[in-house]
């Protein structure tokens, strides 16, 4: 069989390769940066659980709303100091859990103050 001149192989070796359009990136792979010590879900949950228990126990020391709020603020400051130490020297996942639990506890205390304030006046002094 005789070869027909219109049949070409693909890609045509006679044609120079075309430059990519950029729609589909090609070329060397970009570097992938990964966290050397990733935060795990278990560590986050254990930090949140421990801080929640700590904040609950201190919140129960207050006799009224004023006492509850001040004990919660004090316990939150202590937990954040512990979280700062854990960020620097320990497990950052536990520190994140502690910080989240403290933020939730302070939000609950602020909401309780706002509800009391809307009805009876400023309750903290």
N, CA, C and O atoms as a MOPAC input file, in Angstrom:
PM7 MOZYME 1SCF
protein

 N      0.81300 1    -1.16100 1     0.00000 1
 C      0.00000 1     0.00000 1     0.00000 1
 C      0.86900 1     1.24100 1     0.00000 1
 O      1.87200 1     1.34400 1     0.70600 1
 N      0.45300 1     2.13000 1    -0.78700 1
 C      1.20900 1     3.37100 1    -0.89600 1
 C      0.69200 1     4.35000 1     0.15400 1
 O     -0.51100 1     4.42800 1     0.40300 1
 N      1.57600 1     5.06800 1     0.74300 1
 C      1.17800 1     6.04400 1     1.76800 1
 C      0.68300 1     7.29300 1     1.09000 1
 O      1.25600 1     7.76200 1     0.10700 1
 N     -0.37500 1     7.81600 1     1.62500 1
 C     -0.93000 1     9.05500 1     1.09300 1
 C     -0.22400 1    10.22400 1     1.76300 1
 O      0.09900 1    10.14300 1     2.94800 1
 N      0.02100 1    11.29100 1     1.04700 1
 C      0.79800 1    12.40500 1     1.57400 1
 C      0.03000 1    13.23800 1     2.59400 1
 O      0.65800 1    14.00000 1     3.33000 1
 N     -1.31200 1    13.13300 1     2.67800 1
 C     -2.06800 1    13.94200 1     3.63300 1
 C     -2.11400 1    13.31700 1     5.01400 1
 O     -2.48100 1    13.99400 1     5.97400 1
 N     -1.75500 1    12.05100 1     5.14600 1
 C     -1.74700 1    11.42400 1     6.45900 1
 C     -0.48000 1    11.81700 1     7.20600 1
 O      0.62800 1    11.64100 1     6.70100 1
 N     -0.64700 1    12.33600 1     8.38000 1
 C      0.50500 1    12.71400 1     9.20200 1
 C      0.39800 1    12.02400 1    10.55500 1
 O     -0.69300 1    11.68500 1    11.01500 1
 N      1.50400 1    11.83300 1    11.15600 1
 C      1.49000 1    11.28200 1    12.50600 1
 C      1.25000 1    12.41900 1    13.50100 1
 O      1.59500 1    13.57300 1    13.24700 1
 N      0.67400 1    12.07800 1    14.59500 1
 C      0.40600 1    13.11300 1    15.60000 1
 C      1.24800 1    12.85700 1    16.82000 1
 O      1.27500 1    11.70400 1    17.25100 1
 N      1.92500 1    13.77700 1    17.41600 1
 C      2.18700 1    15.13300 1    16.93100 1
 C      3.16800 1    15.10600 1    15.77600 1
 O      4.00700 1    14.21200 1    15.66100 1
 N      3.04200 1    16.08000 1    14.95200 1
 C      3.86700 1    16.14300 1    13.75400 1
 C      5.29700 1    16.46700 1    14.14600 1
 O      5.54500 1    17.53100 1    14.71400 1
 N      6.22300 1    15.60400 1    13.86700 1
 C      7.60900 1    15.88600 1    14.24100 1
 C      8.20800 1    17.07100 1    13.49600 1
 O      9.20900 1    17.64000 1    13.93200 1
 N      7.59800 1    17.44100 1    12.37400 1
 C      8.12900 1    18.57100 1    11.61600 1
 C      7.73100 1    19.90300 1    12.24100 1
 O      8.41000 1    20.90800 1    12.02900 1
 N      6.63700 1    19.92700 1    13.01200 1
 C      6.16700 1    21.16100 1    13.63600 1
 C      6.85500 1    21.36100 1    14.99000 1
 O      7.01700 1    20.40100 1    15.74300 1
 N      7.26100 1    22.59700 1    15.30700 1
 C      7.82500 1    22.83600 1    16.65000 1
 C      6.71700 1    22.76900 1    17.70000 1
 O      5.56600 1    23.08600 1    17.39700 1
 N      7.04300 1    22.36200 1    18.93100 1
 C      5.99700 1    22.28700 1    19.96900 1
 C      5.47300 1    23.67700 1    20.30400 1
 O      6.22700 1    24.65000 1    20.33800 1
 N      4.16400 1    23.75400 1    20.55200 1
 C      3.54300 1    25.03300 1    20.88600 1
 C      3.70400 1    25.30700 1    22.37400 1
 O      3.79100 1    24.38700 1    23.18700 1
 N      3.74300 1    26.58900 1    22.70900 1
 C      3.82000 1    26.99200 1    24.11800 1
 C      2.44300 1    26.81700 1    24.75100 1
 O      1.43900 1    27.10300 1    24.09900 1
 N      2.36300 1    26.35800 1    25.99500 1
 C      1.05100 1    26.18900 1    26.62400 1
 C      0.36800 1    27.53800 1    26.82100 1
 O      1.02800 1    28.56400 1    26.98200 1
 N     -0.96700 1    27.52200 1    26.80600 1
 C     -1.73800 1    28.75800 1    26.91800 1
 C     -1.78800 1    29.28400 1    28.34800 1
 O     -2.02700 1    30.47400 1    28.55100 1
 N     -1.57400 1    28.44500 1    29.32500 1
 C     -1.66500 1    28.85500 1    30.71400 1
 C     -2.96700 1    28.42600 1    31.36300 1
 O     -3.11200 1    28.50400 1    32.58300 1
 N     -3.92100 1    27.97200 1    30.55000 1
 C     -5.18800 1    27.51200 1    31.11100 1
 C     -4.97400 1    26.26800 1    31.96600 1
 O     -5.56000 1    26.13500 1    33.04000 1
 N     -4.15000 1    25.38100 1    31.49400 1
 C     -3.78400 1    24.19100 1    32.25100 1
 C     -2.30900 1    24.30800 1    32.57700 1
 O     -1.47200 1    24.13900 1    31.69000 1
 N     -1.96500 1    24.59000 1    33.81900 1
 C     -0.55900 1    24.83200 1    34.14900 1
 C      0.30500 1    23.61600 1    33.86100 1
 O     -0.07500 1    22.47200 1    34.10900 1
 N      1.44900 1    23.90100 1    33.34100 1
 C      2.41600 1    22.83900 1    33.10000 1
 C      3.77800 1    23.35800 1    33.53700 1
 O      3.93200 1    24.53000 1    33.87900 1
 N      4.71600 1    22.50800 1    33.51900 1
 C      6.04400 1    22.91900 1    33.92800 1
 C      6.38000 1    22.32100 1    35.27500 1
 O      5.74200 1    21.36400 1    35.71200 1
 N      7.38100 1    22.88200 1    35.93600 1
 C      7.79100 1    22.29400 1    37.22100 1
 C      6.70200 1    22.47400 1    38.28100 1
 O      5.99300 1    23.48000 1    38.30000 1
 N      6.59000 1    21.50500 1    39.13700 1
 C      5.60600 1    21.55800 1    40.20700 1
 C      5.98000 1    22.62800 1    41.21200 1
 O      7.15500 1    22.81500 1    41.52900 1
 N      4.97600 1    23.32700 1    41.71000 1
 C      5.22200 1    24.32200 1    42.74600 1
 C      5.44600 1    23.61100 1    44.07600 1
 O      4.91800 1    22.52000 1    44.29200 1
 N      6.21100 1    24.21100 1    44.95400 1
 C      6.46400 1    23.54100 1    46.24400 1
 C      5.19200 1    23.48600 1    47.08500 1
 O      4.35300 1    24.38500 1    47.02300 1
 N      5.06500 1    22.44700 1    47.85100 1
 C      3.93300 1    22.27300 1    48.76000 1
 C      4.43300 1    22.48800 1    50.17400 1
 O      5.33700 1    21.79500 1    50.64100 1
 N      3.83700 1    23.45200 1    50.84500 1
 C      4.23200 1    23.74700 1    52.21200 1
 C      3.25900 1    23.07400 1    53.16400 1
 O      2.04800 1    23.25700 1    53.04400 1
 N      3.76100 1    22.31700 1    54.08300 1
 C      2.91900 1    21.61900 1    55.04600 1
 C      3.31000 1    22.04500 1    56.45400 1
 O      4.46100 1    22.38200 1    56.73300 1
 N      2.30700 1    22.01800 1    57.33300 1
 C      2.53500 1    22.35700 1    58.73200 1
 C      3.36600 1    21.25200 1    59.37000 1
 O      2.99500 1    20.08300 1    59.26400 1
 N      4.47700 1    21.57700 1    60.02900 1
 C      5.28700 1    20.51800 1    60.62200 1
 C      4.60500 1    19.83400 1    61.80100 1
 O      4.86900 1    18.66100 1    62.06700 1
 N      3.74400 1    20.53900 1    62.50300 1
 C      3.02800 1    19.95700 1    63.63800 1
 C      1.55200 1    20.29600 1    63.49600 1
 O      1.08800 1    21.25000 1    64.12100 1
 N      0.79100 1    19.54000 1    62.68700 1
 C     -0.61200 1    19.89100 1    62.45600 1
 C     -1.46000 1    19.70300 1    63.71200 1
 O     -1.15300 1    18.88500 1    64.58000 1
 N     -2.53500 1    20.48500 1    63.78100 1
 C     -3.47400 1    20.40900 1    64.89600 1
 C     -4.42700 1    19.25600 1    64.62700 1
 O     -5.05800 1    19.19400 1    63.57100 1
 N     -4.52700 1    18.35200 1    65.57800 1
 C     -5.41400 1    17.20600 1    65.42300 1
 C     -6.74700 1    17.42000 1    66.12000 1
 O     -6.85300 1    18.21800 1    67.05000 1
 N     -7.74900 1    16.70800 1    65.66600 1
 C     -9.08400 1    16.84300 1    66.24500 1
 C     -9.16000 1    16.34200 1    67.68000 1
 O     -9.88000 1    16.91200 1    68.50000 1
 N     -8.42200 1    15.28300 1    67.98700 1
 C     -8.43000 1    14.75300 1    69.35000 1
 C     -7.82400 1    15.71400 1    70.35400 1
 O     -8.33800 1    15.89000 1    71.45800 1
 N     -6.71400 1    16.33900 1    69.95000 1
 C     -6.06500 1    17.31000 1    70.83500 1
 C     -6.96400 1    18.52800 1    71.04600 1
 O     -7.06800 1    19.04700 1    72.15800 1
 N     -7.60900 1    18.97600 1    69.97500 1
 C     -8.51700 1    20.11600 1    70.09100 1
 C     -9.68300 1    19.78000 1    71.01900 1
 O    -10.05800 1    20.59600 1    71.86100 1
 N    -10.25400 1    18.59800 1    70.87300 1
 C    -11.38500 1    18.20500 1    71.71400 1
 C    -10.97200 1    18.04000 1    73.17700 1
 O    -11.72600 1    18.40900 1    74.07800 1
 N     -9.78900 1    17.49200 1    73.41800 1
 C     -9.35400 1    17.32600 1    74.80800 1
 C     -9.09200 1    18.67700 1    75.46400 1
 O     -9.41800 1    18.86400 1    76.63600 1
 N     -8.50800 1    19.62000 1    74.72700 1
 C     -8.30600 1    20.95600 1    75.27400 1
 C     -9.61800 1    21.66000 1    75.54800 1
 O     -9.76900 1    22.31900 1    76.57700 1
 N    -10.57200 1    21.52600 1    74.63100 1
 C    -11.88400 1    22.15900 1    74.82900 1
 C    -12.62400 1    21.52800 1    76.00600 1
 O    -13.27900 1    22.22600 1    76.78000 1
 N    -12.52000 1    20.22400 1    76.13400 1
 C    -13.19900 1    19.55600 1    77.25100 1
 C    -12.60900 1    19.92200 1    78.60200 1
 O    -13.34100 1    20.19200 1    79.55400 1
 N    -11.28600 1    19.93100 1    78.68400 1
 C    -10.63500 1    20.28800 1    79.94900 1
 C    -10.91600 1    21.73900 1    80.33000 1
 O    -11.19000 1    22.04000 1    81.49200 1
 N    -10.84700 1    22.63000 1    79.35500 1
 C    -11.11800 1    24.04100 1    79.65600 1
 C    -12.58700 1    24.25300 1    80.01300 1
 O    -12.90000 1    25.07900 1    80.87000 1
 N    -13.48100 1    23.52500 1    79.37200 1
 C    -14.91100 1    23.65300 1    79.71400 1
 C    -15.16900 1    23.21600 1    81.14600 1
 O    -15.90900 1    23.87400 1    81.87800 1
 N    -14.56400 1    22.11100 1    81.54500 1
 C    -14.73700 1    21.66100 1    82.93100 1
 C    -14.15200 1    22.67100 1    83.91100 1
 O    -14.75800 1    22.96200 1    84.94200 1
 N    -12.97800 1    23.20500 1    83.59200 1
 C    -12.32600 1    24.20700 1    84.43900 1
 C    -13.20900 1    25.44500 1    84.57900 1
 O    -13.42800 1    25.93200 1    85.68800 1
 N    -13.71000 1    25.94700 1    83.47100 1
 C    -14.53700 1    27.15800 1    83.48900 1
 C    -15.87800 1    26.90300 1    84.18500 1
 O    -16.39600 1    27.78100 1    84.87500 1
 N    -16.43300 1    25.72100 1    84.00700 1
 C    -17.68800 1    25.39200 1    84.68300 1
 C    -17.49400 1    25.33500 1    86.19600 1
 O    -18.31400 1    25.85900 1    86.94900 1
 N    -16.42000 1    24.70500 1    86.63900 1
 C    -16.17700 1    24.62600 1    88.07900 1
 C    -15.96800 1    26.00900 1    88.69700 1
 O    -16.46900 1    26.28500 1    89.78700 1
 N    -15.23700 1    26.87000 1    88.00900 1
 C    -15.05800 1    28.21600 1    88.53000 1
 C    -16.34000 1    29.02900 1    88.44100 1
 O    -16.61400 1    29.83900 1    89.32600 1
 N    -17.12300 1    28.83300 1    87.40300 1
 C    -18.39400 1    29.54900 1    87.28300 1
 C    -19.37000 1    29.17100 1    88.37700 1
 O    -20.18600 1    29.99000 1    88.80000 1
 N    -19.28800 1    27.92700 1    88.83800 1
 C    -20.18600 1    27.49100 1    89.91400 1
 C    -19.82800 1    28.09000 1    91.26900 1
 O    -20.62100 1    27.99500 1    92.20700 1
 N    -18.66000 1    28.70000 1    91.39400 1
 C    -18.28300 1    29.33900 1    92.65800 1
 C    -19.06400 1    30.62700 1    92.91500 1
 O    -19.20500 1    31.05300 1    94.06100 1
 N    -19.56800 1    31.24100 1    91.85200 1
 C    -20.30500 1    32.49400 1    92.01400 1
 C    -21.70300 1    32.25800 1    92.55500 1
 O    -22.39200 1    31.32600 1    92.14000 1
 N    -22.12600 1    33.12800 1    93.50600 1
 C    -23.45800 1    33.00700 1    94.08100 1
 C    -24.52900 1    33.65700 1    93.22000 1
 O    -25.67300 1    33.20300 1    93.19200 1
 N    -24.15900 1    34.71300 1    92.52200 1
 C    -25.10500 1    35.43700 1    91.68400 1
 C    -24.44000 1    35.69800 1    90.33500 1
 O    -23.36800 1    35.16400 1    90.04900 1
 N    -25.08300 1    36.52300 1    89.50800 1
 C    -24.53200 1    36.79400 1    88.18000 1
 C    -23.19200 1    37.50400 1    88.27000 1
 O    -22.28000 1    37.19300 1    87.50300 1
 N    -23.05500 1    38.43800 1    89.17600 1
 C    -21.79900 1    39.15800 1    89.34000 1
 C    -20.65700 1    38.19500 1    89.66400 1
 O    -19.58800 1    38.25800 1    89.05600 1
 N    -20.89300 1    37.31100 1    90.62100 1
 C    -19.86600 1    36.33500 1    90.98300 1
 C    -19.54800 1    35.38400 1    89.84400 1
 O    -18.38500 1    35.06800 1    89.59400 1
 N    -20.59400 1    34.92300 1    89.15000 1
 C    -20.38100 1    34.01800 1    88.01500 1
 C    -19.50900 1    34.67400 1    86.95000 1
 O    -18.57800 1    34.05300 1    86.43800 1
 N    -19.80900 1    35.93200 1    86.61500 1
 C    -19.04900 1    36.60600 1    85.56100 1
 C    -17.60500 1    36.81400 1    85.98100 1
 O    -16.69400 1    36.54000 1    85.20000 1
 N    -17.37600 1    37.29000 1    87.18900 1
 C    -15.99800 1    37.55000 1    87.61700 1
 C    -15.19600 1    36.25900 1    87.75000 1
 O    -14.02100 1    36.23000 1    87.38100 1
 N    -15.80800 1    35.18100 1    88.27200 1
 C    -15.09900 1    33.90400 1    88.34200 1
 C    -14.79800 1    33.37000 1    86.93900 1
 O    -13.73600 1    32.79000 1    86.71200 1
 N    -15.72400 1    33.56200 1    86.00300 1
 C    -15.50200 1    33.11100 1    84.63300 1
 C    -14.38500 1    33.90100 1    83.96700 1
 O    -13.56200 1    33.32800 1    83.25300 1
 N    -14.34900 1    35.20700 1    84.19400 1
 C    -13.27000 1    36.03100 1    83.63700 1
 C    -11.92600 1    35.60400 1    84.21900 1
 O    -10.94700 1    35.46500 1    83.48600 1
 N    -11.87500 1    35.39900 1    85.52200 1
 C    -10.62500 1    34.97700 1    86.16700 1
 C    -10.16700 1    33.61500 1    85.64000 1
 O     -8.99600 1    33.43900 1    85.30100 1
 N    -11.07900 1    32.66800 1    85.57500 1
 C    -10.72200 1    31.33700 1    85.07200 1
 C    -10.31000 1    31.40700 1    83.60400 1
 O     -9.42000 1    30.67000 1    83.17900 1
 N    -10.94000 1    32.27600 1    82.82800 1
 C    -10.57100 1    32.43300 1    81.42100 1
 C     -9.17600 1    33.01000 1    81.24900 1
 O     -8.43800 1    32.60000 1    80.35300 1
 N     -8.81200 1    33.96100 1    82.10200 1
 C     -7.45900 1    34.51800 1    82.03600 1
 C     -6.42800 1    33.42700 1    82.34000 1
 O     -5.39400 1    33.33800 1    81.67800 1
 N     -6.71800 1    32.61100 1    83.33600 1
 C     -5.78700 1    31.51700 1    83.68500 1
 C     -5.69400 1    30.51500 1    82.53700 1
 O     -4.60200 1    30.04500 1    82.21700 1
 N     -6.82100 1    30.18400 1    81.91300 1
 C     -6.77100 1    29.22400 1    80.80500 1
 C     -6.03500 1    29.79800 1    79.60400 1
 O     -5.32300 1    29.06700 1    78.91400 1
 N     -6.18900 1    31.07600 1    79.34300 1
 C     -5.45400 1    31.65700 1    78.22500 1
 C     -3.95600 1    31.70900 1    78.50200 1
 O     -3.15600 1    31.55400 1    77.57900 1
 N     -3.57000 1    31.92100 1    79.73600 1
 C     -2.14300 1    31.84200 1    80.06600 1
 C     -1.61400 1    30.42800 1    79.83500 1
 O     -0.51400 1    30.23500 1    79.31800 1
 N     -2.41600 1    29.45400 1    80.22500 1
 C     -2.02200 1    28.06000 1    79.96300 1
 C     -1.96200 1    27.78900 1    78.46500 1
 O     -1.07300 1    27.07400 1    78.00300 1
 N     -2.89600 1    28.34900 1    77.70300 1
 C     -2.88500 1    28.16500 1    76.25100 1
 C     -1.65000 1    28.80200 1    75.61900 1
 O     -1.06600 1    28.24200 1    74.69200 1
 N     -1.25400 1    29.97300 1    76.11900 1
 C     -0.03900 1    30.61200 1    75.59800 1
 C      1.19600 1    29.75600 1    75.87100 1
 O      2.07700 1    29.64200 1    75.01800 1
 N      1.25800 1    29.16400 1    77.04000 1
 C      2.37400 1    28.25900 1    77.34100 1
 C      2.35800 1    27.02600 1    76.44600 1
 O      3.40400 1    26.56200 1    75.99300 1
 N      1.16000 1    26.50100 1    76.19400 1
 C      1.05800 1    25.32700 1    75.32700 1
 C      1.41700 1    25.65300 1    73.88800 1
 O      2.00600 1    24.82200 1    73.19500 1
 N      1.07500 1    26.84100 1    73.43000 1
 C      1.45000 1    27.22600 1    72.07200 1
 C      2.95600 1    27.26200 1    71.93100 1
 O      3.49900 1    26.83800 1    70.91100 1
 N      3.62400 1    27.76000 1    72.93800 1
 C      5.08200 1    27.91400 1    72.86600 1
 C      5.82300 1    26.60500 1    73.13500 1
 O      6.79900 1    26.29500 1    72.45200 1
 N      5.37100 1    25.84200 1    74.11800 1
 C      6.15000 1    24.68200 1    74.55800 1
 C      5.41700 1    23.34600 1    74.43600 1
 O      6.02900 1    22.30400 1    74.67200 1
 N      4.15900 1    23.33700 1    74.08400 1
 C      3.40400 1    22.08600 1    74.11600 1
 C      2.63800 1    21.83200 1    72.84200 1
 O      3.13000 1    22.09200 1    71.74300 1
 N      1.43500 1    21.32400 1    72.99100 1
 C      0.57800 1    20.92700 1    71.87500 1
 C     -0.32800 1    22.09300 1    71.49000 1
 O     -1.12100 1    22.56900 1    72.30200 1
 N     -0.20400 1    22.54700 1    70.24800 1
 C     -1.01200 1    23.69000 1    69.80800 1
 C     -2.47200 1    23.32500 1    69.62700 1
 O     -3.33700 1    24.19700 1    69.71500 1
 N     -2.77100 1    22.05300 1    69.37500 1
 C     -4.16400 1    21.63500 1    69.25300 1
 C     -4.91400 1    21.80600 1    70.55900 1
 O     -6.05700 1    22.26200 1    70.56700 1
 N     -4.28400 1    21.44500 1    71.65500 1
 C     -4.89200 1    21.62300 1    72.97500 1
 C     -5.07500 1    23.11300 1    73.25800 1
 O     -6.08600 1    23.51900 1    73.83000 1
 N     -4.09700 1    23.92500 1    72.85800 1
 C     -4.19700 1    25.36900 1    73.07100 1
 C     -5.36600 1    25.96600 1    72.29300 1
 O     -6.05400 1    26.85600 1    72.79600 1
 N     -5.59400 1    25.49200 1    71.08900 1
 C     -6.73400 1    25.97600 1    70.30700 1
 C     -8.04500 1    25.58200 1    70.96900 1
 O     -8.97300 1    26.38900 1    71.03000 1
 N     -8.13400 1    24.34900 1    71.46700 1
 C     -9.34300 1    23.91600 1    72.16700 1
 C     -9.60700 1    24.73700 1    73.41100 1
 O    -10.75200 1    25.09300 1    73.68800 1
 N     -8.55700 1    25.04300 1    74.16800 1
 C     -8.69900 1    25.87700 1    75.36700 1
 C     -9.20000 1    27.25900 1    74.99300 1
 O    -10.09700 1    27.79700 1    75.64300 1
 N     -8.62800 1    27.83300 1    73.95500 1
 C     -9.03400 1    29.17900 1    73.53400 1
 C    -10.48000 1    29.20200 1    73.05200 1
 O    -11.21800 1    30.14200 1    73.34600 1
 N    -10.88200 1    28.18700 1    72.32300 1
 C    -12.27500 1    28.13900 1    71.85800 1
 C    -13.25200 1    28.00500 1    73.02000 1
 O    -14.27500 1    28.68800 1    73.05200 1
 N    -12.94600 1    27.13700 1    73.96700 1
 C    -13.83900 1    26.96100 1    75.11700 1
 C    -13.91500 1    28.23800 1    75.94700 1
 O    -14.98400 1    28.59200 1    76.44400 1
 N    -12.79600 1    28.92400 1    76.09600 1
 C    -12.79700 1    30.17200 1    76.85000 1
 C    -13.62600 1    31.23500 1    76.14300 1
 O    -14.36700 1    31.97900 1    76.78600 1
 N    -13.50200 1    31.30900 1    74.83500 1
 C    -14.29100 1    32.28400 1    74.07800 1
 C    -15.78600 1    32.00300 1    74.21100 1
 O    -16.58200 1    32.93100 1    74.34800 1
 N    -16.16700 1    30.73500 1    74.17000 1
 C    -17.58500 1    30.39100 1    74.32400 1
 C    -18.07600 1    30.73700 1    75.73200 1
 O    -19.17500 1    31.26900 1    75.89000 1
 N    -17.27400 1    30.43900 1    76.75000 1
 C    -17.67900 1    30.73600 1    78.13100 1
 C    -17.80700 1    32.23700 1    78.35000 1
 O    -18.74500 1    32.69000 1    79.00500 1
 N    -16.86900 1    33.01400 1    77.80500 1
 C    -16.96900 1    34.46300 1    77.95400 1
 C    -18.15700 1    35.02200 1    77.17900 1
 O    -18.76000 1    36.00800 1    77.60100 1
 N    -18.49900 1    34.40800 1    76.05500 1
 C    -19.67100 1    34.84400 1    75.30000 1
 C    -20.95800 1    34.57400 1    76.07200 1
 O    -21.88300 1    35.38600 1    76.05800 1
 N    -21.00900 1    33.43800 1    76.73900 1
 C    -22.18700 1    33.12600 1    77.55900 1
 C    -22.29400 1    34.10900 1    78.71000 1
 O    -23.38900 1    34.58300 1    79.00900 1
 N    -21.19200 1    34.42500 1    79.35900 1
 C    -21.21200 1    35.39400 1    80.45500 1
 C    -21.62800 1    36.77500 1    79.94900 1
 O    -22.39900 1    37.47100 1    80.61000 1
 N    -21.12400 1    37.17100 1    78.78600 1
 C    -21.50100 1    38.47400 1    78.23200 1
 C    -22.97200 1    38.51700 1    77.86000 1
 O    -23.62900 1    39.54100 1    78.04200 1
 N    -23.48900 1    37.42000 1    77.34500 1
 C    -24.91600 1    37.37200 1    77.01500 1
 C    -25.77200 1    37.45400 1    78.27500 1
 O    -26.81100 1    38.11300 1    78.27800 1
 N    -25.33800 1    36.78800 1    79.34700 1
 C    -26.08800 1    36.86800 1    80.60700 1
 C    -26.07300 1    38.28800 1    81.16100 1
 O    -27.08500 1    38.76400 1    81.67400 1
 N    -24.93400 1    38.96400 1    81.06000 1
 C    -24.85800 1    40.35500 1    81.51900 1
 C    -25.75100 1    41.24100 1    80.66300 1
 O    -26.43200 1    42.12000 1    81.19100 1
 N    -25.76000 1    41.02300 1    79.34500 1
 C    -26.59200 1    41.83700 1    78.45800 1
 C    -28.07400 1    41.64400 1    78.74900 1
 O    -28.84200 1    42.60500 1    78.71500 1
 N    -28.48200 1    40.40900 1    79.03400 1
 C    -29.89800 1    40.16800 1    79.35200 1
 C    -30.27100 1    40.84600 1    80.66800 1
 O    -31.32900 1    41.46900 1    80.75900 1
 N    -29.42700 1    40.73800 1    81.67800 1
 C    -29.70600 1    41.37800 1    82.95700 1
 C    -29.68400 1    42.89600 1    82.81700 1
 O    -30.52200 1    43.59000 1    83.39400 1
 N    -28.72600 1    43.40900 1    82.05000 1
 C    -28.58300 1    44.84300 1    81.86100 1
 C    -29.79000 1    45.42600 1    81.15200 1
 O    -30.21400 1    46.54000 1    81.45800 1
 N    -30.34900 1    44.67900 1    80.20400 1
 C    -31.50500 1    45.20000 1    79.47100 1
 C    -32.72900 1    45.34000 1    80.36200 1
 O    -33.62700 1    46.13300 1    80.07800 1
 N    -32.76100 1    44.56600 1    81.44100 1
 C    -33.95400 1    44.63600 1    82.29200 1
 C    -33.77100 1    45.37600 1    83.57800 1
 O    -34.71600 1    46.02400 1    84.02900 1
 N    -32.58800 1    45.32600 1    84.22100 1
 C    -32.47700 1    45.85200 1    85.57000 1
 C    -31.31100 1    46.81100 1    85.77800 1
 O    -31.18700 1    47.37200 1    86.86600 1
 N    -30.46600 1    47.01900 1    84.80000 1
 C    -29.31600 1    47.89900 1    84.98900 1
 C    -28.02300 1    47.11600 1    85.03100 1
 O    -28.03000 1    45.88500 1    85.00600 1
 N    -26.92500 1    47.82100 1    85.09400 1
 C    -25.58900 1    47.22600 1    85.03600 1
 C    -25.33200 1    46.36200 1    86.27200 1
 O    -25.34500 1    46.88400 1    87.38700 1
 N    -25.09900 1    45.05600 1    86.10800 1
 C    -25.03200 1    44.15100 1    87.27000 1
 C    -23.64800 1    43.92400 1    87.85800 1
 O    -23.53900 1    43.22100 1    88.86300 1
 N    -22.59300 1    44.47800 1    87.28900 1
 C    -21.25100 1    44.06000 1    87.73000 1
 C    -20.68800 1    44.89000 1    88.85200 1
 O    -19.68200 1    44.46600 1    89.42300 1
 N    -21.23900 1    46.04400 1    89.23300 1
 C    -20.75300 1    46.74900 1    90.40200 1
 C    -21.84300 1    47.37000 1    91.16400 1
 O    -21.59500 1    48.00800 1    92.18800 1

